[in-house]
Coordinates of C-alpha atoms in Angstrom, one line a residue:
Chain V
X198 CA 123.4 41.5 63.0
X199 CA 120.5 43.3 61.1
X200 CA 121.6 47.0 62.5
X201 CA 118.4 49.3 62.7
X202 CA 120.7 51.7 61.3
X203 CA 119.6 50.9 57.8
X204 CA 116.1 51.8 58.6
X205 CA 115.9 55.3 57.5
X206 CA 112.8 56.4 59.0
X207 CA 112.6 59.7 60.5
X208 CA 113.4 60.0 64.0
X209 CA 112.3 62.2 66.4
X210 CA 114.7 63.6 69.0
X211 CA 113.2 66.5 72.0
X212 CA 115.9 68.7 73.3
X213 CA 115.3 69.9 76.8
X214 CA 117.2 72.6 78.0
X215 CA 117.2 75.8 79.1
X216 CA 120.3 77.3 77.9
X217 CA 119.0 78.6 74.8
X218 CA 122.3 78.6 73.1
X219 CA 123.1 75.3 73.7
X220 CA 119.7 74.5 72.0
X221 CA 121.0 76.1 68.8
X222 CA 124.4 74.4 68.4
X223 CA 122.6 71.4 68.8
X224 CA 120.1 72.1 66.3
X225 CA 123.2 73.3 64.1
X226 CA 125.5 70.2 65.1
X227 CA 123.3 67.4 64.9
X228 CA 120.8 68.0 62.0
X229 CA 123.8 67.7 59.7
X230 CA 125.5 64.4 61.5
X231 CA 121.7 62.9 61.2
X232 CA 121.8 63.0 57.8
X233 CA 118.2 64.4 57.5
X234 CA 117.3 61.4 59.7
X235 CA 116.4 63.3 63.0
X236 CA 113.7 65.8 63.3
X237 CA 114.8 67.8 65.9
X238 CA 112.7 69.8 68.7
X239 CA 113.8 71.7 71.2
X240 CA 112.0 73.2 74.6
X241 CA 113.7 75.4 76.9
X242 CA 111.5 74.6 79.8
X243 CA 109.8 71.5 81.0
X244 CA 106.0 72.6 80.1
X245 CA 107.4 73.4 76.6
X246 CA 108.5 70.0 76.6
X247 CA 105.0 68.3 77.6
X248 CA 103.4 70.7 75.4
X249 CA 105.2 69.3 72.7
X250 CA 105.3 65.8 73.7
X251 CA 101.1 66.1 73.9
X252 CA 101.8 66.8 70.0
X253 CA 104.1 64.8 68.7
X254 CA 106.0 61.3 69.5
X255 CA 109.1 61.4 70.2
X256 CA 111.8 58.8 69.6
X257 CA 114.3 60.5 72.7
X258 CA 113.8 62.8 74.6
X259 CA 117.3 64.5 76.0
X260 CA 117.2 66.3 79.2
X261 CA 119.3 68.6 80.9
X262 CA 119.9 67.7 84.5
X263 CA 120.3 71.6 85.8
X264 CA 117.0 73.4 84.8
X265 CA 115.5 75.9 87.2
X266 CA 111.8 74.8 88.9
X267 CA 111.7 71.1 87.9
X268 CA 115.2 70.0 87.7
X269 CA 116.1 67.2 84.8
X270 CA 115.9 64.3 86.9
X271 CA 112.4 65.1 88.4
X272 CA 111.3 65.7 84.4
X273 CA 112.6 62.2 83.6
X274 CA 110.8 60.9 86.8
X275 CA 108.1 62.2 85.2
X276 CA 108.2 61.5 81.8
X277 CA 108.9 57.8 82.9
X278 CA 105.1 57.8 84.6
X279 CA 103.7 59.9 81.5
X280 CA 105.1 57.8 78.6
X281 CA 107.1 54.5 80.3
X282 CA 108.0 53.6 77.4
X283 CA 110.0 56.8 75.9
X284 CA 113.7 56.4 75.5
X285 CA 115.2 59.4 77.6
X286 CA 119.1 60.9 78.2
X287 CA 120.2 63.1 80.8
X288 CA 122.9 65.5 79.6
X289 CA 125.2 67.8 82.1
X290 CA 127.7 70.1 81.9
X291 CA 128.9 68.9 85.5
X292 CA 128.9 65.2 86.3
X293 CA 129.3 64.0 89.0
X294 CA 128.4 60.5 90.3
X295 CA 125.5 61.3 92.3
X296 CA 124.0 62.7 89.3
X297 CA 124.5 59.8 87.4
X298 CA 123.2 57.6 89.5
X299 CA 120.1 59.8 90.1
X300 CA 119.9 60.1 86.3
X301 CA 120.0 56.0 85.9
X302 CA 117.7 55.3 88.5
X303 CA 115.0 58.5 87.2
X304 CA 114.7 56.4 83.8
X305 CA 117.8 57.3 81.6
X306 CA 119.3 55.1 79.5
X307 CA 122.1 57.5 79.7
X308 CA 124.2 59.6 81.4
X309 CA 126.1 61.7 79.6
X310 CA 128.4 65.4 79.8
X311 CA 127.7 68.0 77.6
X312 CA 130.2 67.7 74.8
X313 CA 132.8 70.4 74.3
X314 CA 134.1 69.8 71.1
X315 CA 133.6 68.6 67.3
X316 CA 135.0 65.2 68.1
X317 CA 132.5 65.4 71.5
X318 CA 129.5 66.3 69.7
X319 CA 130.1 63.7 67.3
X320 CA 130.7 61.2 69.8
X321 CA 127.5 62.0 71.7
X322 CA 125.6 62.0 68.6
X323 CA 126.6 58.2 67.8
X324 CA 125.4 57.8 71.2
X325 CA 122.4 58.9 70.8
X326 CA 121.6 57.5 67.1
X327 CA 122.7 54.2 68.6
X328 CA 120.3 54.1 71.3
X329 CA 117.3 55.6 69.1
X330 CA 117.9 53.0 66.8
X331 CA 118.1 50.0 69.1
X332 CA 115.6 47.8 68.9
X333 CA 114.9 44.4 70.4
X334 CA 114.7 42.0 67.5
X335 CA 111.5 40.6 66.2
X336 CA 111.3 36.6 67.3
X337 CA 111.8 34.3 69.6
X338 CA 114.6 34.8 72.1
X339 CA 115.8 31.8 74.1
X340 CA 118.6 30.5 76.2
X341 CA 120.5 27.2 75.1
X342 CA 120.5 26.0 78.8
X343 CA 116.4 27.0 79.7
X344 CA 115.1 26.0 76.0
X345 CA 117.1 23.0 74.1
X346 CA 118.5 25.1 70.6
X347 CA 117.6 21.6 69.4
X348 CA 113.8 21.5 70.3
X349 CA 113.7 24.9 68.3
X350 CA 115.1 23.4 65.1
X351 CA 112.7 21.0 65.7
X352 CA 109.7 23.5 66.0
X353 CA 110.8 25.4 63.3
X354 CA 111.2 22.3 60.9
X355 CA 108.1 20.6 61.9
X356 CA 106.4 23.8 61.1
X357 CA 108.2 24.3 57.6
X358 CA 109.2 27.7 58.4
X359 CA 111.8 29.7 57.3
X360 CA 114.0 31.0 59.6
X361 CA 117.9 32.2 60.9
X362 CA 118.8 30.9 64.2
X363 CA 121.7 33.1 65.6
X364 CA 123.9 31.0 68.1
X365 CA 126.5 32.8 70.1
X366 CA 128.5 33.4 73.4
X367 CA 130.8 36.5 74.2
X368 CA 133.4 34.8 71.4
X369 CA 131.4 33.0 68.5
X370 CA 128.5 33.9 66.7
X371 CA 127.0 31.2 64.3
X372 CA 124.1 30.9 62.2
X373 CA 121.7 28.1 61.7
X374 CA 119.6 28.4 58.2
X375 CA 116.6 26.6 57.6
X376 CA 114.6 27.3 54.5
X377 CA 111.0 25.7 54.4
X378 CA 111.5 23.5 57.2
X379 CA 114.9 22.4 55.5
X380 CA 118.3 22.7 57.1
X381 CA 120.4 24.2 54.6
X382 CA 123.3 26.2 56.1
X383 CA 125.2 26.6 59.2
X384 CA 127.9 28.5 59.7
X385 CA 130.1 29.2 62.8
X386 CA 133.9 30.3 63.4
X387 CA 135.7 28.7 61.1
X388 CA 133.3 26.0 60.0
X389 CA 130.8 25.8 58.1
X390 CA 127.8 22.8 56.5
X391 CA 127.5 20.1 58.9
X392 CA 130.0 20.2 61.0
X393 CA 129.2 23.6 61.7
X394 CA 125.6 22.5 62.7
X395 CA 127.4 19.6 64.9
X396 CA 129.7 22.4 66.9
X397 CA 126.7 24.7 67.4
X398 CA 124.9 22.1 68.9
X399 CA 127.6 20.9 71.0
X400 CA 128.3 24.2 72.6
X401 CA 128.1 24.5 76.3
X402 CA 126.5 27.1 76.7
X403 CA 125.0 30.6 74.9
X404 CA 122.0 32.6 73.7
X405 CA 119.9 32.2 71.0
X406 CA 118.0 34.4 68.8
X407 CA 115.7 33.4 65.5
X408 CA 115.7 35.4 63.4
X409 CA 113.9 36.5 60.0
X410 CA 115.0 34.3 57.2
X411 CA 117.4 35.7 55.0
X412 CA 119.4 33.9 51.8
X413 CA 122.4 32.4 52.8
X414 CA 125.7 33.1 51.3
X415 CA 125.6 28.9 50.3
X416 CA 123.4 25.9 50.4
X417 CA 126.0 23.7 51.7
X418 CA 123.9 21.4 53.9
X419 CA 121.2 18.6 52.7
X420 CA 118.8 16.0 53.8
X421 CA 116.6 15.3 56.5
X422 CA 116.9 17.3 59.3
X423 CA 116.0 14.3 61.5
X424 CA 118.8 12.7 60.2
X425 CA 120.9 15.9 60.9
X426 CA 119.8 16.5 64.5
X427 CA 120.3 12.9 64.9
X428 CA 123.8 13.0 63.2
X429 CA 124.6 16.3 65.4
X430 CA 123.6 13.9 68.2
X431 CA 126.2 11.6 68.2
X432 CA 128.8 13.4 67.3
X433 CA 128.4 15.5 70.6
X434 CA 128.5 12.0 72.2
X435 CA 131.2 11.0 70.6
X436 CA 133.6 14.0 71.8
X437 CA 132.3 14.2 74.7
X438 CA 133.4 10.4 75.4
X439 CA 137.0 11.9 74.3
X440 CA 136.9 15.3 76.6
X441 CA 137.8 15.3 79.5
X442 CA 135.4 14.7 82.5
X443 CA 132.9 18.1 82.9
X444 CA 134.8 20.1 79.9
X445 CA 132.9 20.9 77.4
X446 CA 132.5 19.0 74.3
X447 CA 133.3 22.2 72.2
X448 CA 135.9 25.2 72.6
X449 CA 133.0 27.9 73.2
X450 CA 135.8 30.0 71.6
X451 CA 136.4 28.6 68.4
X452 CA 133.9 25.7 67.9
X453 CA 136.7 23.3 67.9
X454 CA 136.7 20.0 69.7
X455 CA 139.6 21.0 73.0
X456 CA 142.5 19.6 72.8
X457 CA 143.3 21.7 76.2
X458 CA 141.3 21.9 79.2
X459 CA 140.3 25.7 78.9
X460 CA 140.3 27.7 81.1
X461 CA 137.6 28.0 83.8
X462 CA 134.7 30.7 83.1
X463 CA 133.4 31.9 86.9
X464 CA 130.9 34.4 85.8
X465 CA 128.5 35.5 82.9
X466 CA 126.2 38.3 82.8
X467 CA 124.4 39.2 79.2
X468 CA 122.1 42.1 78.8
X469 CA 120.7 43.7 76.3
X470 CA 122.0 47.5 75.2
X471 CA 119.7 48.6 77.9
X472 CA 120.7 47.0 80.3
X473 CA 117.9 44.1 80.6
X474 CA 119.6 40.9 81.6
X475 CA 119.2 38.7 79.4
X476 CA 121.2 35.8 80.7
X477 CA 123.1 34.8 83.6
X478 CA 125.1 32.2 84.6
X479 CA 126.6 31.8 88.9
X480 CA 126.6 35.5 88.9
X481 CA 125.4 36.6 92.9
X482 CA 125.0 40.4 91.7
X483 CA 123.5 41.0 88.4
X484 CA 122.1 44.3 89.3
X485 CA 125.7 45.3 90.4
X486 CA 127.4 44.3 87.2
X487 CA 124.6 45.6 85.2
X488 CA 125.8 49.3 86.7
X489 CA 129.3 48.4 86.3
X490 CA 128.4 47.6 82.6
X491 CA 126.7 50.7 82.0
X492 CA 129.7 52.8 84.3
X493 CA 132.6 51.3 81.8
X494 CA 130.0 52.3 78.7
X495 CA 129.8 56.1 79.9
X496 CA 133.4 56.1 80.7
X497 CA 134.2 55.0 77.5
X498 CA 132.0 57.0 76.1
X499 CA 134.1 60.0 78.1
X500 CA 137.8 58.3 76.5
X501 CA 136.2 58.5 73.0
X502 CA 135.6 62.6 73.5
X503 CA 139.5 62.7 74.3
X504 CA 140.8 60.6 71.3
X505 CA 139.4 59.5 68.3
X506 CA 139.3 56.0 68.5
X507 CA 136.1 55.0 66.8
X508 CA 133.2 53.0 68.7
X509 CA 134.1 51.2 72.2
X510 CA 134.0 47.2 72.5
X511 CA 135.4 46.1 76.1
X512 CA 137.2 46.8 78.7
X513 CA 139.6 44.0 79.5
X514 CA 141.4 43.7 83.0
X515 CA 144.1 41.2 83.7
X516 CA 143.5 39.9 87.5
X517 CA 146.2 37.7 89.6
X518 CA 143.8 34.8 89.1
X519 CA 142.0 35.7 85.6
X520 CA 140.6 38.0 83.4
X521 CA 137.4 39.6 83.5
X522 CA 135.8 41.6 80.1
X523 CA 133.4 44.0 80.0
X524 CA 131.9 44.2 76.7
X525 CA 129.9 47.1 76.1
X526 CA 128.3 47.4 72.7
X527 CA 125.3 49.4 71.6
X528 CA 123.2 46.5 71.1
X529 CA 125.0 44.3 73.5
X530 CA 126.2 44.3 77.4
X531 CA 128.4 41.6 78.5
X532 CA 130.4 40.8 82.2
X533 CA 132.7 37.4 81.8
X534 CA 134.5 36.3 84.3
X535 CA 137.3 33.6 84.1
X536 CA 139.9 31.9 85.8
X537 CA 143.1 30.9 84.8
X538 CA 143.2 27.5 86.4
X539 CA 140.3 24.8 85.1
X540 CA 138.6 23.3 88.3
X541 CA 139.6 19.6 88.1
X542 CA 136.5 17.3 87.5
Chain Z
X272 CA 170.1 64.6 80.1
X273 CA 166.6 63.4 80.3
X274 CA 164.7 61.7 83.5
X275 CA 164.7 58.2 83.4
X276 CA 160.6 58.2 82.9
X277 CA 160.7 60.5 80.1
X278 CA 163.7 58.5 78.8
X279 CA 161.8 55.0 79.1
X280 CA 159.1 56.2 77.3
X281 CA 161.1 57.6 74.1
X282 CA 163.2 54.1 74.0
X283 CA 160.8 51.6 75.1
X284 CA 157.0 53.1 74.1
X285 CA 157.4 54.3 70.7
X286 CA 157.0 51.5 68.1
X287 CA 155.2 51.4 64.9
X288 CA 151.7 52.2 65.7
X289 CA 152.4 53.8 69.2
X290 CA 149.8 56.9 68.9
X291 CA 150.5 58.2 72.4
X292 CA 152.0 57.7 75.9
X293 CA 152.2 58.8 79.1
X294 CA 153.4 58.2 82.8
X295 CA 152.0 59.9 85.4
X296 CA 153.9 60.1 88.6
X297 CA 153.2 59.5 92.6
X298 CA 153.2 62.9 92.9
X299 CA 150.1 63.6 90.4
X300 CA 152.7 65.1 87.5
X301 CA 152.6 63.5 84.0
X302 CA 155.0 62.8 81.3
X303 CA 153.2 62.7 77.9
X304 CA 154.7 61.7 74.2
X305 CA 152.6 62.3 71.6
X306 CA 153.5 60.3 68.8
X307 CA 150.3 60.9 66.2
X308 CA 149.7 64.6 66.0
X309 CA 145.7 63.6 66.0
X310 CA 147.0 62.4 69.8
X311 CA 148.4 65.1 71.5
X312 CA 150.1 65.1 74.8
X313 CA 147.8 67.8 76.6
X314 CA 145.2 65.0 75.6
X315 CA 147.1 61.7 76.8
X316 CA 147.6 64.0 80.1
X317 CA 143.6 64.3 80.1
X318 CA 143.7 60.5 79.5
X319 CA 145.7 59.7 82.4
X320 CA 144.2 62.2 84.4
X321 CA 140.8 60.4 84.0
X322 CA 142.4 56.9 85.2
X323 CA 140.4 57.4 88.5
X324 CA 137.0 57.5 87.5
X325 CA 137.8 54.7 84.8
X326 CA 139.0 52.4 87.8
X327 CA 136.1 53.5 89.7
X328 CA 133.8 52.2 87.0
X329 CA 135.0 48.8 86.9
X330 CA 135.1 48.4 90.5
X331 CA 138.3 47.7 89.9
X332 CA 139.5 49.0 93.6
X333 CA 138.7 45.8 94.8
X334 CA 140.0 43.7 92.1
X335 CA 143.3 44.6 91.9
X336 CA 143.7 43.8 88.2
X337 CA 147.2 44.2 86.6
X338 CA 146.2 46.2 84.0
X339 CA 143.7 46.9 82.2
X340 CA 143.2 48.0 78.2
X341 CA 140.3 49.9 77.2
X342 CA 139.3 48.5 73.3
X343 CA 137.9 50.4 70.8
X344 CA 137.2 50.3 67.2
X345 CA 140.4 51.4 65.8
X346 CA 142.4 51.1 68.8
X347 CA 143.4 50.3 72.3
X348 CA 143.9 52.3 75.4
X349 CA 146.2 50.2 78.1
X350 CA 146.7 51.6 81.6
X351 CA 149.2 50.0 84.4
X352 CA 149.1 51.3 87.5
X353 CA 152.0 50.3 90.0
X354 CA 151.7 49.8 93.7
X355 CA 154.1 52.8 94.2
X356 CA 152.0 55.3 92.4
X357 CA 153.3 55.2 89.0
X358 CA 151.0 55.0 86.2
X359 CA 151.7 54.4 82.5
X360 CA 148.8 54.9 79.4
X361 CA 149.6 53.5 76.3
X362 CA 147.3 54.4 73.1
X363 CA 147.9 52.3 70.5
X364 CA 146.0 51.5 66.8
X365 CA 144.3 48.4 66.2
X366 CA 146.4 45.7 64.1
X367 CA 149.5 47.5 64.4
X368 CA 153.0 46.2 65.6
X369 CA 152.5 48.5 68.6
X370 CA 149.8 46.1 69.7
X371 CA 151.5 42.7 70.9
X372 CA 153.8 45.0 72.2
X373 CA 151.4 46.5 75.4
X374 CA 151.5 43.4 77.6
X375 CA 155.7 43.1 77.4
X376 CA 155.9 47.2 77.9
X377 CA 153.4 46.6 81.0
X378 CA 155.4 43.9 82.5
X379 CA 158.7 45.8 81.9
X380 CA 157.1 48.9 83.1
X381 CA 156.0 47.4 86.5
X382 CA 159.1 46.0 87.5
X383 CA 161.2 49.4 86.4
X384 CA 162.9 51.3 88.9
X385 CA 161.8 55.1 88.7
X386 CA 161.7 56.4 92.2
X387 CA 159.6 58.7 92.7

């Protein structure tokens, strides 16, 4: 995953709030954490605030929910007409969930309580450095079930281009090299070469993103790729003749040809950090698991003030029937449902 | 002589790895073991105490899940909530011994008997 952490350009981050002191420990809390990376401005009213954002772009602008005339969430009501495209946070030293909600629907990515403590400052800060330096990723963006992953190895080797095509699902992530309209590395779970290339293109179902080329850490494929695609072909057919009727061909867990029948996914919702569905598969409320994505996220968010556990990945919850996870990653949302029992074909 | 919740919690919920527990009872009072001094039991109270809200955010009300384990980074935060009001938090590090122990501690811990 190329993290825009690594781009070291200098962000900048509007504090609105108008307790003054609060201003200040910011200012004296997170100019350290950001490394020199965040510019930091701070208004204790709202007109400060426009004054300053008439000046100077901001990359977030932080909001305090409880300000005296216009209130946070009219501001970010605001600022979302103003400058739609402006990443915003509300911030409150009392949540509560209408003021969340209000906050979510007024244009924030976040919601979030005012921090308390060194380890809640430091938590919020990761919060916010993650969302300031998410960014969609350059390229094409596809879904194997709308746009055939093979017609886009085709494109990209007709073309000669150089390219990465990430292939994944909520439990593999492979990569597809081609180099000057070459195939010359795949690699996905435990594979890797062609029979990494065969799995990938065998998986059920999943996203796709290309990506810029990059030097893979081995050549270890050859040939022509009409050959491959071809090859990749018939394998599919060939363990799909072995499968049993309306399993997948592949384990989308682990690439491997199932030896089981797995067990039986009811639900799929991907979205980007956001929020922005991205993908969705027999899911009758995206908009309501979309919320419940970003409602685990701030909780989590809340667990990692109490204890020092690092960054959050998913919520997992064991039903009667199944299991449902909740991933909820800073570049990444994702609501899977599954059942124990496979549905007999 | 210790109550049988404390007592289940220094036998059963403390192997290598274990960073905190906690039940909390019917009655809204909470026993807390601290077993990391970075995880206090004023905070594994706090923990417990936020169970609500965290059910509330998964919706989980109407899903009735058996448990449910909050994963992070560098660790795990497993919650089992019984039908009689008991509710039991376990913290626990990542690749640790402590962690293939959650889901046998859950199961044991929903069919204790603990009263109220």
């Amino acid at each position: 995953m190329a993290s825009a952490k690594t781009n070291q350009t200098l962000r900048q981050v509007l504090f609105v709030d108008d307790e003054q002191n609060f201003l200040l420990v910011v200012r004296e809390v997170f100019g350290p954490l950001s490394a020199g990376h965040w510019q930091i401005h701070a208004a204790s009213t709202t007109d400060a605030a426009l004054e300053l954002l008439k000046h100077q772009k901001m990359d977030l602008v932080v909001v305090d929910v409880n300000m005296p005339l216009l209130d946070g969430i009219q501001f970010l009501n605001l600022l979302g007409k103003r400058y739609p495209d402006l990443k915003k946070v509300s911030l409150t030293a009392f949540a509560s969930e209408e003021k969340r909600s209000a906050s979510l629907a007024a244009g924030a990515e976040l919601f979030i309580e005012k921090p308390h403590s060194d380890e809640g400052f430091k938590s919020v800060f990761a919060m916010l450095d993650d969302l300031i330096n998410y960014a969609p990723q350059q390229g094409f963006q596809g879904m194997l079930r709308r746009v055939g992953l093979q017609d886009v190895i085709q494109m990209e080797c007709l073309g000669r281009n150089s390219s990465v095509l990430e292939v994944y699902n909520e439990h593999v992530l492979g990569r597809i090299y081609i180099e000057n309209g070459s195939i010359i590395h795949a690699a996905g779970g435990e594979l890797v070469g062609e029979r990494a290339l065969q799995r990938l293109l065998a998986l059920p179902g999943g996203s796709f993103e290309l990506v810029p080329f990059e030097l893979p850490p081995e050549n270890t494929i050859s040939g022509p790729w009409e050959f491959l695609l071809m090859e990749a072909a018939r394998v599919r057919d060939e363990l799909a003749s072995q499968t049993i009727p309306g399993e997948p061909v592949v384990d989308p867990k682990t690439l491997a040809a199932p030896t089981t029948a797995a067990v039986r996914v009811v639900e799929t919702v991907i979205c980007s950090g956001l929020g922005k569905p991205l993908f969705d598969a027999d899911c009758a409320d995206v908009n309501g698991r979309v919320t419940l994505l970003k409602n685990v996220a701030q909780q989590a968010a809340q667990l990692a003030q109490i204890f020092p556990l690092g960054s959050f990945d998913r919520l997992e919850l064991l039903l009667p029937d199944g299991r449902i996870i909740a991933q909820a990653r800073a570049d990444r949302l994702v609501f899977v449902r599954v059942a124990n029992n496979p549905v007999s074909a | 002589m210790k109550d049988p919740a404390q007592q289940w919690l220094i036998d059963r919920a403390s192997p290598p790895g274990m960073l905190a527990c906690g039940l909390r009872r019917p009655n809204g009072k909470c026993v807390c073991r601290s077993i990391e001094e970075a995880y206090p039991a004023a905070k594994m109270e706090k923990v417990l105490g936020q169970f609500p809200g965290l059910r509330a955010a998964a919706d989980t009300d109407k899903l009735s899940p058996r448990w449910c384990t909050w994963a992070f980074e560098q660790g795990q935060i497993r919650f089992v909530e019984r039908p009689d009001g008991w509710l039991l938090g376990l913290v626990v590090r990542m690749e640790s011994d402590a962690l293939p122990t959650l889901d046998p501690l859950s199961i044991e811990f929903l069919a204790l008997a603990l009263g109220n």
